[in-house]
């Protein structure tokens, strides 16, 4: 079985400050990990993925994520938040033995001016 | 690359009616997925196709739900005898088989409201 936990329903940060959105996962094997962003009344937009290799993954719009195998975490980060980053963020995992993604419940990011 | 297209964007119907949604994936993508998303939740997997073959179905997909991808291109999701609990956003995604790490690309979804 595979599962994802996003422990924060909402994250608030001021524009220009660094942001972190947390994600932990559970799989029986080795994971593929993804972050997606969703704007109101839209589908999910792919941000970045971890497959193998470097633990720090860089993605779209200045976002990055750090894979930590010992803590089974894949936290999303950005050095300097923008108001336009305000959206719903989803972490997803796929065990390499499976074909389907399992998503977390999502974290609402609110960036204040 | 025109992206994944879903129609209609919104559907309002009375309980007990049948509804059908359509998804047009990115043209070269051979995998197509259906998800359901309710308020405050992440997308939940329903089913997926590789070309025209339906390879996996979630236990969420009751016998009132049926999905097809007849020619390995567009797909339809039909819900028969709709119930209040079917109200949700139905998302379609597609990806390219060949490298197992390909991300899924999502459409903007069909929002279903049951009166």
PDB file of C-alpha atoms in Angstrom:
ATOM      1  CA  UNK A   1       0.000   0.000   0.000  1.00  0.00           C
ATOM      2  CA  UNK A   2       1.086   3.578  -0.540  1.00  0.00           C
ATOM      3  CA  UNK A   3       0.005   6.730   1.291  1.00  0.00           C
ATOM      4  CA  UNK A   4       0.842  10.408   1.629  1.00  0.00           C
ATOM      5  CA  UNK A   5       0.390  12.780   4.558  1.00  0.00           C
ATOM      6  CA  UNK A   6       0.356  16.545   4.327  1.00  0.00           C
ATOM      7  CA  UNK A   7       0.172  17.568   7.978  1.00  0.00           C
ATOM      8  CA  UNK A   8      -0.720  21.226   7.413  1.00  0.00           C
ATOM      9  CA  UNK A   9      -4.095  22.252   6.004  1.00  0.00           C
ATOM     10  CA  UNK A  10      -2.790  25.783   5.472  1.00  0.00           C
ATOM     11  CA  UNK A  11       0.563  27.564   5.399  1.00  0.00           C
ATOM     12  CA  UNK A  12       0.793  31.338   5.706  1.00  0.00           C
ATOM     13  CA  UNK A  13       3.887  33.246   4.652  1.00  0.00           C
ATOM     14  CA  UNK A  14       4.738  36.834   3.816  1.00  0.00           C
ATOM     15  CA  UNK A  15       5.865  37.728   0.327  1.00  0.00           C
ATOM     16  CA  UNK A  16       9.635  37.545   0.015  1.00  0.00           C
ATOM     17  CA  UNK A  17      10.020  35.049   2.851  1.00  0.00           C
ATOM     18  CA  UNK A  18      11.007  31.415   2.318  1.00  0.00           C
ATOM     19  CA  UNK A  19       8.236  28.839   2.301  1.00  0.00           C
ATOM     20  CA  UNK A  20       8.040  25.135   3.134  1.00  0.00           C
ATOM     21  CA  UNK A  21       5.103  22.815   2.516  1.00  0.00           C
ATOM     22  CA  UNK A  22       5.508  19.472   4.246  1.00  0.00           C
ATOM     23  CA  UNK A  23       4.903  15.980   2.883  1.00  0.00           C
ATOM     24  CA  UNK A  24       5.620  12.528   4.265  1.00  0.00           C
ATOM     25  CA  UNK A  25       4.958   9.271   2.473  1.00  0.00           C
ATOM     26  CA  UNK A  26       4.705   5.537   3.013  1.00  0.00           C
ATOM     27  CA  UNK A  27       5.501   2.888   0.419  1.00  0.00           C
ATOM     28  CA  UNK A  28       6.661  -0.696   0.557  1.00  0.00           C
ATOM     29  CA  UNK A  29       9.372  -0.189  -2.032  1.00  0.00           C
ATOM     30  CA  UNK A  30      11.166   2.793  -3.532  1.00  0.00           C
ATOM     31  CA  UNK A  31       9.056   5.838  -4.280  1.00  0.00           C
ATOM     32  CA  UNK A  32       8.453   8.146  -7.168  1.00  0.00           C
ATOM     33  CA  UNK A  33       7.396  11.488  -5.621  1.00  0.00           C
ATOM     34  CA  UNK A  34       5.616  14.428  -7.196  1.00  0.00           C
ATOM     35  CA  UNK A  35       4.345  17.891  -6.337  1.00  0.00           C
ATOM     36  CA  UNK A  36       1.385  19.462  -8.104  1.00  0.00           C
ATOM     37  CA  UNK A  37      -0.301  22.846  -7.722  1.00  0.00           C
ATOM     38  CA  UNK A  38      -4.000  23.580  -8.233  1.00  0.00           C
ATOM     39  CA  UNK A  39      -5.552  26.997  -8.803  1.00  0.00           C
ATOM     40  CA  UNK A  40      -9.304  27.552  -8.242  1.00  0.00           C
ATOM     41  CA  UNK A  41     -11.530  25.659 -10.671  1.00  0.00           C
ATOM     42  CA  UNK A  42      -8.534  24.270 -12.539  1.00  0.00           C
ATOM     43  CA  UNK A  43      -6.832  20.926 -12.855  1.00  0.00           C
ATOM     44  CA  UNK A  44      -3.530  20.008 -11.265  1.00  0.00           C
ATOM     45  CA  UNK A  45      -0.342  21.444 -12.698  1.00  0.00           C
ATOM     46  CA  UNK A  46       2.908  19.480 -12.408  1.00  0.00           C
ATOM     47  CA  UNK A  47       5.713  21.231 -10.471  1.00  0.00           C
ATOM     48  CA  UNK A  48       8.481  18.697  -9.943  1.00  0.00           C
ATOM     49  CA  UNK A  49       9.333  15.049  -9.367  1.00  0.00           C
ATOM     50  CA  UNK A  50      11.866  12.873  -7.592  1.00  0.00           C
ATOM     51  CA  UNK A  51      12.831   9.643  -9.304  1.00  0.00           C
ATOM     52  CA  UNK A  52      16.381   8.893  -8.264  1.00  0.00           C
ATOM     53  CA  UNK A  53      19.699  10.644  -7.809  1.00  0.00           C
ATOM     54  CA  UNK A  54      20.119  14.048  -6.194  1.00  0.00           C
ATOM     55  CA  UNK A  55      17.991  14.505  -3.106  1.00  0.00           C
ATOM     56  CA  UNK A  56      17.343  18.159  -3.991  1.00  0.00           C
ATOM     57  CA  UNK A  57      15.038  18.432  -6.982  1.00  0.00           C
ATOM     58  CA  UNK A  58      14.435  21.706  -8.811  1.00  0.00           C
ATOM     59  CA  UNK A  59      11.159  22.364 -10.604  1.00  0.00           C
ATOM     60  CA  UNK A  60       8.977  25.019 -12.148  1.00  0.00           C
ATOM     61  CA  UNK A  61       8.522  28.611 -10.920  1.00  0.00           C
ATOM     62  CA  UNK A  62      11.525  28.491  -8.574  1.00  0.00           C
ATOM     63  CA  UNK A  63      10.190  25.624  -6.469  1.00  0.00           C
ATOM     64  CA  UNK A  64      12.394  22.832  -5.197  1.00  0.00           C
ATOM     65  CA  UNK A  65      11.898  19.788  -2.990  1.00  0.00           C
ATOM     66  CA  UNK A  66      14.168  17.770  -0.771  1.00  0.00           C
ATOM     67  CA  UNK A  67      13.887  13.998  -0.633  1.00  0.00           C
ATOM     68  CA  UNK A  68      14.816  12.509   2.736  1.00  0.00           C
ATOM     69  CA  UNK A  69      14.684   8.731   2.730  1.00  0.00           C
ATOM     70  CA  UNK A  70      15.323   8.248   6.448  1.00  0.00           C
ATOM     71  CA  UNK A  71      12.477  10.600   7.360  1.00  0.00           C
ATOM     72  CA  UNK A  72      10.312   9.480   4.405  1.00  0.00           C
ATOM     73  CA  UNK A  73       9.712  13.120   3.583  1.00  0.00           C
ATOM     74  CA  UNK A  74       9.565  15.217   0.436  1.00  0.00           C
ATOM     75  CA  UNK A  75       9.048  18.829   1.542  1.00  0.00           C
ATOM     76  CA  UNK A  76       8.385  21.546  -1.043  1.00  0.00           C
ATOM     77  CA  UNK A  77      10.410  24.734  -0.693  1.00  0.00           C
ATOM     78  CA  UNK A  78      10.916  28.122  -2.293  1.00  0.00           C
ATOM     79  CA  UNK A  79      13.493  30.687  -1.182  1.00  0.00           C
ATOM     80  CA  UNK A  80      11.284  33.746  -1.755  1.00  0.00           C
ATOM     81  CA  UNK A  81       7.489  33.479  -1.909  1.00  0.00           C
ATOM     82  CA  UNK A  82       5.304  35.469  -4.310  1.00  0.00           C
ATOM     83  CA  UNK A  83       1.664  36.443  -3.814  1.00  0.00           C
ATOM     84  CA  UNK A  84       0.945  34.560  -7.046  1.00  0.00           C
ATOM     85  CA  UNK A  85       2.186  31.334  -5.399  1.00  0.00           C
ATOM     86  CA  UNK A  86      -1.024  31.291  -3.333  1.00  0.00           C
ATOM     87  CA  UNK A  87      -2.761  28.055  -4.318  1.00  0.00           C
ATOM     88  CA  UNK A  88      -3.478  24.483  -3.230  1.00  0.00           C
ATOM     89  CA  UNK A  89      -0.451  22.176  -3.278  1.00  0.00           C
ATOM     90  CA  UNK A  90      -0.599  18.394  -3.520  1.00  0.00           C
ATOM     91  CA  UNK A  91       2.098  15.849  -2.838  1.00  0.00           C
ATOM     92  CA  UNK A  92       1.768  12.467  -4.562  1.00  0.00           C
ATOM     93  CA  UNK A  93       3.588   9.153  -4.393  1.00  0.00           C
ATOM     94  CA  UNK A  94       3.839   6.086  -6.579  1.00  0.00           C
ATOM     95  CA  UNK A  95       5.514   2.926  -5.398  1.00  0.00           C
ATOM     96  CA  UNK A  96       7.670   1.582  -8.208  1.00  0.00           C
ATOM     97  CA  UNK A  97       5.633  -1.597  -8.175  1.00  0.00           C
ATOM     98  CA  UNK A  98       2.381   0.264  -8.847  1.00  0.00           C
ATOM     99  CA  UNK A  99       0.905   2.125 -11.790  1.00  0.00           C
ATOM    100  CA  UNK A 100      -1.215   4.666  -9.926  1.00  0.00           C
ATOM    101  CA  UNK A 101      -0.615   7.820  -7.921  1.00  0.00           C
ATOM    102  CA  UNK A 102      -1.799   8.412  -4.377  1.00  0.00           C
ATOM    103  CA  UNK A 103      -2.310  12.059  -3.437  1.00  0.00           C
ATOM    104  CA  UNK A 104      -2.253  13.829  -0.112  1.00  0.00           C
ATOM    105  CA  UNK A 105      -5.189  15.962   1.029  1.00  0.00           C
ATOM    106  CA  UNK A 106      -3.475  19.133  -0.061  1.00  0.00           C
ATOM    107  CA  UNK A 107      -2.065  22.204   1.667  1.00  0.00           C
ATOM    108  CA  UNK A 108      -3.397  25.688   0.983  1.00  0.00           C
ATOM    109  CA  UNK A 109      -0.542  28.169   0.672  1.00  0.00           C
ATOM    110  CA  UNK A 110      -1.439  31.802   1.351  1.00  0.00           C
ATOM    111  CA  UNK A 111       1.209  34.411   0.592  1.00  0.00           C
ATOM    112  CA  UNK A 112       0.411  37.853   1.962  1.00  0.00           C
ATOM    113  CA  UNK A 113       1.725  41.068   0.366  1.00  0.00           C
TER     114      UNK A 113
ATOM    115  CA  UNK B   1       0.693  20.341 -27.220  1.00  0.00           C
ATOM    116  CA  UNK B   2      -2.848  21.490 -26.583  1.00  0.00           C
ATOM    117  CA  UNK B   3      -3.114  19.875 -23.173  1.00  0.00           C
ATOM    118  CA  UNK B   4      -5.773  17.567 -21.759  1.00  0.00           C
ATOM    119  CA  UNK B   5      -9.287  18.712 -22.604  1.00  0.00           C
ATOM    120  CA  UNK B   6     -12.404  17.809 -20.618  1.00  0.00           C
ATOM    121  CA  UNK B   7     -16.040  18.440 -21.487  1.00  0.00           C
ATOM    122  CA  UNK B   8     -18.330  19.667 -20.164  1.00  0.00           C
ATOM    123  CA  UNK B   9     -16.678  21.875 -17.529  1.00  0.00           C
ATOM    124  CA  UNK B  10     -19.814  21.861 -15.417  1.00  0.00           C
ATOM    125  CA  UNK B  11     -22.755  19.499 -15.251  1.00  0.00           C
ATOM    126  CA  UNK B  12     -25.849  19.945 -13.098  1.00  0.00           C
ATOM    127  CA  UNK B  13     -28.353  17.142 -13.069  1.00  0.00           C
ATOM    128  CA  UNK B  14     -31.111  15.647 -10.982  1.00  0.00           C
ATOM    129  CA  UNK B  15     -30.571  12.596  -8.833  1.00  0.00           C
ATOM    130  CA  UNK B  16     -31.221   9.417 -10.764  1.00  0.00           C
ATOM    131  CA  UNK B  17     -30.182  10.773 -14.156  1.00  0.00           C
ATOM    132  CA  UNK B  18     -27.283   9.431 -16.208  1.00  0.00           C
ATOM    133  CA  UNK B  19     -24.311  11.630 -17.092  1.00  0.00           C
ATOM    134  CA  UNK B  20     -21.371  11.207 -19.437  1.00  0.00           C
ATOM    135  CA  UNK B  21     -18.089  13.104 -19.429  1.00  0.00           C
ATOM    136  CA  UNK B  22     -15.469  13.208 -22.139  1.00  0.00           C
ATOM    137  CA  UNK B  23     -11.695  13.495 -21.934  1.00  0.00           C
ATOM    138  CA  UNK B  24      -9.320  14.183 -24.826  1.00  0.00           C
ATOM    139  CA  UNK B  25      -5.734  13.454 -23.732  1.00  0.00           C
ATOM    140  CA  UNK B  26      -2.532  14.901 -25.112  1.00  0.00           C
ATOM    141  CA  UNK B  27      -2.322  13.330 -28.540  1.00  0.00           C
ATOM    142  CA  UNK B  28       0.776  11.147 -28.152  1.00  0.00           C
ATOM    143  CA  UNK B  29      -0.079   9.993 -24.623  1.00  0.00           C
ATOM    144  CA  UNK B  30      -1.068   6.352 -24.421  1.00  0.00           C
ATOM    145  CA  UNK B  31      -2.055   6.271 -20.747  1.00  0.00           C
ATOM    146  CA  UNK B  32      -5.251   7.928 -19.550  1.00  0.00           C
ATOM    147  CA  UNK B  33      -6.458   8.215 -15.946  1.00  0.00           C
ATOM    148  CA  UNK B  34      -9.699   9.218 -14.261  1.00  0.00           C
ATOM    149  CA  UNK B  35      -9.798  10.703 -10.757  1.00  0.00           C
ATOM    150  CA  UNK B  36     -12.494  12.061  -8.476  1.00  0.00           C
ATOM    151  CA  UNK B  37     -11.835  15.044  -6.224  1.00  0.00           C
ATOM    152  CA  UNK B  38     -14.171  16.169  -3.471  1.00  0.00           C
ATOM    153  CA  UNK B  39     -13.897  19.373  -1.470  1.00  0.00           C
ATOM    154  CA  UNK B  40     -10.932  19.383   0.856  1.00  0.00           C
ATOM    155  CA  UNK B  41      -9.462  16.196  -0.559  1.00  0.00           C
ATOM    156  CA  UNK B  42      -6.804  15.250  -3.033  1.00  0.00           C
ATOM    157  CA  UNK B  43      -7.688  13.440  -6.242  1.00  0.00           C
ATOM    158  CA  UNK B  44      -8.700   9.797  -5.744  1.00  0.00           C
ATOM    159  CA  UNK B  45      -7.854   7.295  -8.450  1.00  0.00           C
ATOM    160  CA  UNK B  46     -10.791   5.716 -10.273  1.00  0.00           C
ATOM    161  CA  UNK B  47      -9.408   3.884 -13.287  1.00  0.00           C
ATOM    162  CA  UNK B  48      -6.789   4.002 -16.014  1.00  0.00           C
ATOM    163  CA  UNK B  49      -6.274   2.894 -19.600  1.00  0.00           C
ATOM    164  CA  UNK B  50      -3.237   1.957 -21.574  1.00  0.00           C
ATOM    165  CA  UNK B  51      -4.269   2.581 -25.163  1.00  0.00           C
ATOM    166  CA  UNK B  52      -7.782   1.076 -25.344  1.00  0.00           C
ATOM    167  CA  UNK B  53      -7.291  -1.449 -22.533  1.00  0.00           C
ATOM    168  CA  UNK B  54      -8.691  -0.661 -19.102  1.00  0.00           C
ATOM    169  CA  UNK B  55      -5.931  -1.981 -16.858  1.00  0.00           C
ATOM    170  CA  UNK B  56      -7.026  -1.092 -13.357  1.00  0.00           C
ATOM    171  CA  UNK B  57     -10.168  -0.031 -11.536  1.00  0.00           C
ATOM    172  CA  UNK B  58     -10.425   1.319  -8.020  1.00  0.00           C
ATOM    173  CA  UNK B  59     -12.943  -0.089  -5.570  1.00  0.00           C
ATOM    174  CA  UNK B  60     -14.369   3.465  -5.639  1.00  0.00           C
ATOM    175  CA  UNK B  61     -15.651   2.669  -9.125  1.00  0.00           C
ATOM    176  CA  UNK B  62     -19.042   1.154  -8.342  1.00  0.00           C
ATOM    177  CA  UNK B  63     -21.069  -0.735 -10.926  1.00  0.00           C
ATOM    178  CA  UNK B  64     -22.902   2.522 -11.740  1.00  0.00           C
ATOM    179  CA  UNK B  65     -19.670   3.871 -13.206  1.00  0.00           C
ATOM    180  CA  UNK B  66     -18.279   2.799 -16.553  1.00  0.00           C
ATOM    181  CA  UNK B  67     -15.347   4.135 -18.537  1.00  0.00           C
ATOM    182  CA  UNK B  68     -14.322   3.502 -22.112  1.00  0.00           C
ATOM    183  CA  UNK B  69     -11.526   4.429 -24.434  1.00  0.00           C
ATOM    184  CA  UNK B  70     -12.687   2.768 -27.640  1.00  0.00           C
ATOM    185  CA  UNK B  71      -9.930   3.751 -30.037  1.00  0.00           C
ATOM    186  CA  UNK B  72      -7.187   4.500 -27.595  1.00  0.00           C
ATOM    187  CA  UNK B  73      -7.679   8.231 -27.982  1.00  0.00           C
ATOM    188  CA  UNK B  74     -10.493  10.042 -26.146  1.00  0.00           C
ATOM    189  CA  UNK B  75     -12.240   8.492 -23.160  1.00  0.00           C
ATOM    190  CA  UNK B  76     -15.716   8.730 -21.662  1.00  0.00           C
ATOM    191  CA  UNK B  77     -16.819   8.261 -18.070  1.00  0.00           C
ATOM    192  CA  UNK B  78     -20.502   7.489 -17.539  1.00  0.00           C
ATOM    193  CA  UNK B  79     -22.342   7.533 -14.246  1.00  0.00           C
ATOM    194  CA  UNK B  80     -25.746   5.871 -14.211  1.00  0.00           C
ATOM    195  CA  UNK B  81     -28.514   6.618 -11.727  1.00  0.00           C
ATOM    196  CA  UNK B  82     -26.579   9.466 -10.145  1.00  0.00           C
ATOM    197  CA  UNK B  83     -26.651   9.924  -6.367  1.00  0.00           C
ATOM    198  CA  UNK B  84     -25.949  12.938  -4.159  1.00  0.00           C
ATOM    199  CA  UNK B  85     -22.599  11.445  -3.201  1.00  0.00           C
ATOM    200  CA  UNK B  86     -21.464  11.558  -6.820  1.00  0.00           C
ATOM    201  CA  UNK B  87     -21.151  15.342  -6.620  1.00  0.00           C
ATOM    202  CA  UNK B  88     -17.460  16.027  -7.163  1.00  0.00           C
ATOM    203  CA  UNK B  89     -14.867  17.232  -9.615  1.00  0.00           C
ATOM    204  CA  UNK B  90     -13.932  14.509 -12.098  1.00  0.00           C
ATOM    205  CA  UNK B  91     -10.390  14.886 -13.372  1.00  0.00           C
ATOM    206  CA  UNK B  92      -8.756  13.250 -16.343  1.00  0.00           C
ATOM    207  CA  UNK B  93      -4.994  12.944 -16.770  1.00  0.00           C
ATOM    208  CA  UNK B  94      -2.727  11.474 -19.408  1.00  0.00           C
ATOM    209  CA  UNK B  95       0.878  10.386 -19.575  1.00  0.00           C
ATOM    210  CA  UNK B  96       3.341   8.785 -21.920  1.00  0.00           C
ATOM    211  CA  UNK B  97       4.283   5.175 -21.385  1.00  0.00           C
ATOM    212  CA  UNK B  98       7.885   4.464 -22.122  1.00  0.00           C
ATOM    213  CA  UNK B  99       9.553   5.934 -19.131  1.00  0.00           C
ATOM    214  CA  UNK B 100       7.973   5.056 -15.809  1.00  0.00           C
ATOM    215  CA  UNK B 101       8.744   8.431 -14.336  1.00  0.00           C
ATOM    216  CA  UNK B 102       6.608  10.455 -16.724  1.00  0.00           C
ATOM    217  CA  UNK B 103       4.339  12.887 -14.847  1.00  0.00           C
ATOM    218  CA  UNK B 104       0.612  12.877 -15.440  1.00  0.00           C
ATOM    219  CA  UNK B 105      -0.839  15.951 -17.106  1.00  0.00           C
ATOM    220  CA  UNK B 106      -4.286  16.951 -15.893  1.00  0.00           C
ATOM    221  CA  UNK B 107      -7.274  18.544 -17.536  1.00  0.00           C
ATOM    222  CA  UNK B 108      -9.347  21.231 -15.810  1.00  0.00           C
ATOM    223  CA  UNK B 109     -11.979  18.722 -14.796  1.00  0.00           C
ATOM    224  CA  UNK B 110     -15.753  18.371 -14.988  1.00  0.00           C
ATOM    225  CA  UNK B 111     -17.603  19.586 -11.921  1.00  0.00           C
ATOM    226  CA  UNK B 112     -20.710  17.495 -11.312  1.00  0.00           C
ATOM    227  CA  UNK B 113     -23.503  18.791  -9.103  1.00  0.00           C
ATOM    228  CA  UNK B 114     -26.419  16.519  -8.230  1.00  0.00           C
ATOM    229  CA  UNK B 115     -29.653  18.282  -7.255  1.00  0.00           C
TER     230      UNK B 115
END
